[in-house]
Coordinates of C-alpha atoms in Angstrom, one line a residue:
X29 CA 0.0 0.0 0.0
X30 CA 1.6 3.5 -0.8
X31 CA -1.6 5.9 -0.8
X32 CA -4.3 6.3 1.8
X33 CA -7.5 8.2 -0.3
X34 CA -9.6 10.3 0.7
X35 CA -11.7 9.3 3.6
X36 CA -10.0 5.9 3.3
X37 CA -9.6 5.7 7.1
X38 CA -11.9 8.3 8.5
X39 CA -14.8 8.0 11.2
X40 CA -13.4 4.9 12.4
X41 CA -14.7 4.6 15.8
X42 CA -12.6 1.7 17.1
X43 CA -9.1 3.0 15.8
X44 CA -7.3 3.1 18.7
X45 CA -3.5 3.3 16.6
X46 CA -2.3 3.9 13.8
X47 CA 1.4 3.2 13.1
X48 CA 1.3 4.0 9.1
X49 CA 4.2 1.8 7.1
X50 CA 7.3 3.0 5.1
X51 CA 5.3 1.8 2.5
X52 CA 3.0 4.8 2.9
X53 CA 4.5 7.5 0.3
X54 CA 0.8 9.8 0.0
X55 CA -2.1 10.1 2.4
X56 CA -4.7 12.4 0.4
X57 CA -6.9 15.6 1.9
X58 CA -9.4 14.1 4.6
X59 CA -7.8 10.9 4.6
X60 CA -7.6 10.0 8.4
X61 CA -9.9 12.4 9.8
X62 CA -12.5 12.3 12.6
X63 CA -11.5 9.2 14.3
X64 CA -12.6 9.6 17.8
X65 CA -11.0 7.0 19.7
X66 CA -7.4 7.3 17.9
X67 CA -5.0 8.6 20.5
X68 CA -1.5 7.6 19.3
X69 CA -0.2 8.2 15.5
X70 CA 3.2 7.6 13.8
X71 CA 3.4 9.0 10.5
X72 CA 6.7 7.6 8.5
X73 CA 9.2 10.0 6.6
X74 CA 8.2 8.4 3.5
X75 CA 4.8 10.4 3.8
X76 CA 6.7 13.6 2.5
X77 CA 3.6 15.7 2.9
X78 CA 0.9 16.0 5.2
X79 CA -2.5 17.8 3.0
X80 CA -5.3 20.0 4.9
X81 CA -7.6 18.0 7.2
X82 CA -5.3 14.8 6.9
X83 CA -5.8 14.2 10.7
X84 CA -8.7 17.2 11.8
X85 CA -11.4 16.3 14.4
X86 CA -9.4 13.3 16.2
X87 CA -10.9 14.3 19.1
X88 CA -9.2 11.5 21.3
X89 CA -5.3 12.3 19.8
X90 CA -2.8 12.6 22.2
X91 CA 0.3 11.3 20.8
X92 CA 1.8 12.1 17.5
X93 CA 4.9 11.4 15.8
X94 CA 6.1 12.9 13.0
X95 CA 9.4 11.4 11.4
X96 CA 12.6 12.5 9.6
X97 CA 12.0 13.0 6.3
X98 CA 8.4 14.9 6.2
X99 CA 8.8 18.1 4.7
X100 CA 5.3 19.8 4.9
X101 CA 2.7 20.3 7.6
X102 CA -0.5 21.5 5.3
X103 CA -2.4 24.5 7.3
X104 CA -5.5 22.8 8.9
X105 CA -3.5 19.4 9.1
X106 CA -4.5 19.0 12.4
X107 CA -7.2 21.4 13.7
X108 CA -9.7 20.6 15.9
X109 CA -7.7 17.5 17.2
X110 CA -8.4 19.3 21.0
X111 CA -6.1 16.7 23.4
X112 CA -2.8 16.3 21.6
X113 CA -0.3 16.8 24.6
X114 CA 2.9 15.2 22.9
X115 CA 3.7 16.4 19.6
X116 CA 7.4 15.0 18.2
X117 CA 8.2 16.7 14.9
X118 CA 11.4 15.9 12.6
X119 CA 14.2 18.2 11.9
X120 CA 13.5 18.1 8.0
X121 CA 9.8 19.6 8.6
X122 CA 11.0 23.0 7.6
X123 CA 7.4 25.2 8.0
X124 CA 4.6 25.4 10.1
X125 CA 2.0 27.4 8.9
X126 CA -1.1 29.2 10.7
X127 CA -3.8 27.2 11.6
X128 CA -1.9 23.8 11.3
X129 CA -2.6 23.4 14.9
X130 CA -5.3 25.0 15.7
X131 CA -7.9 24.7 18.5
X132 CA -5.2 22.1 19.7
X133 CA -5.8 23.2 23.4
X134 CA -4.2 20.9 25.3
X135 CA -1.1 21.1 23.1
X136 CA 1.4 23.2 26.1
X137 CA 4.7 22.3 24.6
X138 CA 6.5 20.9 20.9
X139 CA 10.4 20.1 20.5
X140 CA 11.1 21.5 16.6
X141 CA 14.3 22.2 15.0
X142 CA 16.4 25.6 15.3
X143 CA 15.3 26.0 11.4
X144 CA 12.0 24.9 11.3
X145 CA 10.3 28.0 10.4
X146 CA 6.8 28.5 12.5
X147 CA 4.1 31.4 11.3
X148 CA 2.3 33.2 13.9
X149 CA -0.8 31.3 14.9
X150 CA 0.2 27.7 13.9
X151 CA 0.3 26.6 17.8
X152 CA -2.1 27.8 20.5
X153 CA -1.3 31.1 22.5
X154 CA -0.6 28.4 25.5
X155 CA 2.2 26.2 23.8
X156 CA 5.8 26.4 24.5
X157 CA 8.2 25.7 21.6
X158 CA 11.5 24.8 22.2
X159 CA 14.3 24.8 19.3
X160 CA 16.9 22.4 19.0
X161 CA 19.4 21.2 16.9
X162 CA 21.7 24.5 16.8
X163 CA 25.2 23.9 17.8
X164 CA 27.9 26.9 17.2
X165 CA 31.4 26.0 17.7

């Protein structure tokens, strides 16, 4: 399997994981959205993208994991997904728009990379970003 379609995995009420494989290369728009018992999510770095409403309205996500090589966070990727406390995003992620985390109120802190670029009003007011990565000798 390399591509997840639209609405291919959305609404399902029992989904409690989801651990996508490195076979996983596209997830399209809407394609994991409003699954209301998922609370833990891996996305692999051979997703290279993550589209507008890929994950929006998991009401029950806490945990997600973004891995190295996932350039782009789409604005709206994650809205609405209210309890995310742990948010783990790779160093190659390189923007964060507005809105990508929005009304993601229990989000209170995200580990990003000295580089990663973040626009005002991609993370609520309340979060804490800390930057790593930047070493000067």
């Amino acid at each position: 399997m390399t591509d997840i379609g639209e609405a291919a995995i959305s609404h399902c009420d029992y989904l409690r994981y989801l651990i996508l494989p490195n076979s996983v290369t596209h997830l399209a728009v809407d394609a994991c959205s409003s699954n209301h018992s998922l609370g833990t999510l891996k996305v692999p770095g051979s997703v290279m993208s993550l589209p507008d409403y890929v994950f929006a309205d998991c009401s029950f996500l806490t945990k997600v994991t973004i891995a190295s090589g996932v350039t782009n966070i789409s604005p709206l990727a994650f809205v609405s997904s209210a309890k995310i406390q742990e948010l783990s995003i790779s160093k190659t992620v390189d923007k964060i728009t507005a809105g990508t985390f929005r009304h993601c109120f229990n989000l209170r802190s995200v580990e990003l990379s000295y580089f990663t670029d973040v626009e005002d009003g991609a993370f609520p007011d309340s979060c804490t970003i800390t930057r790593t990565g930047l070493t000067i000798r």
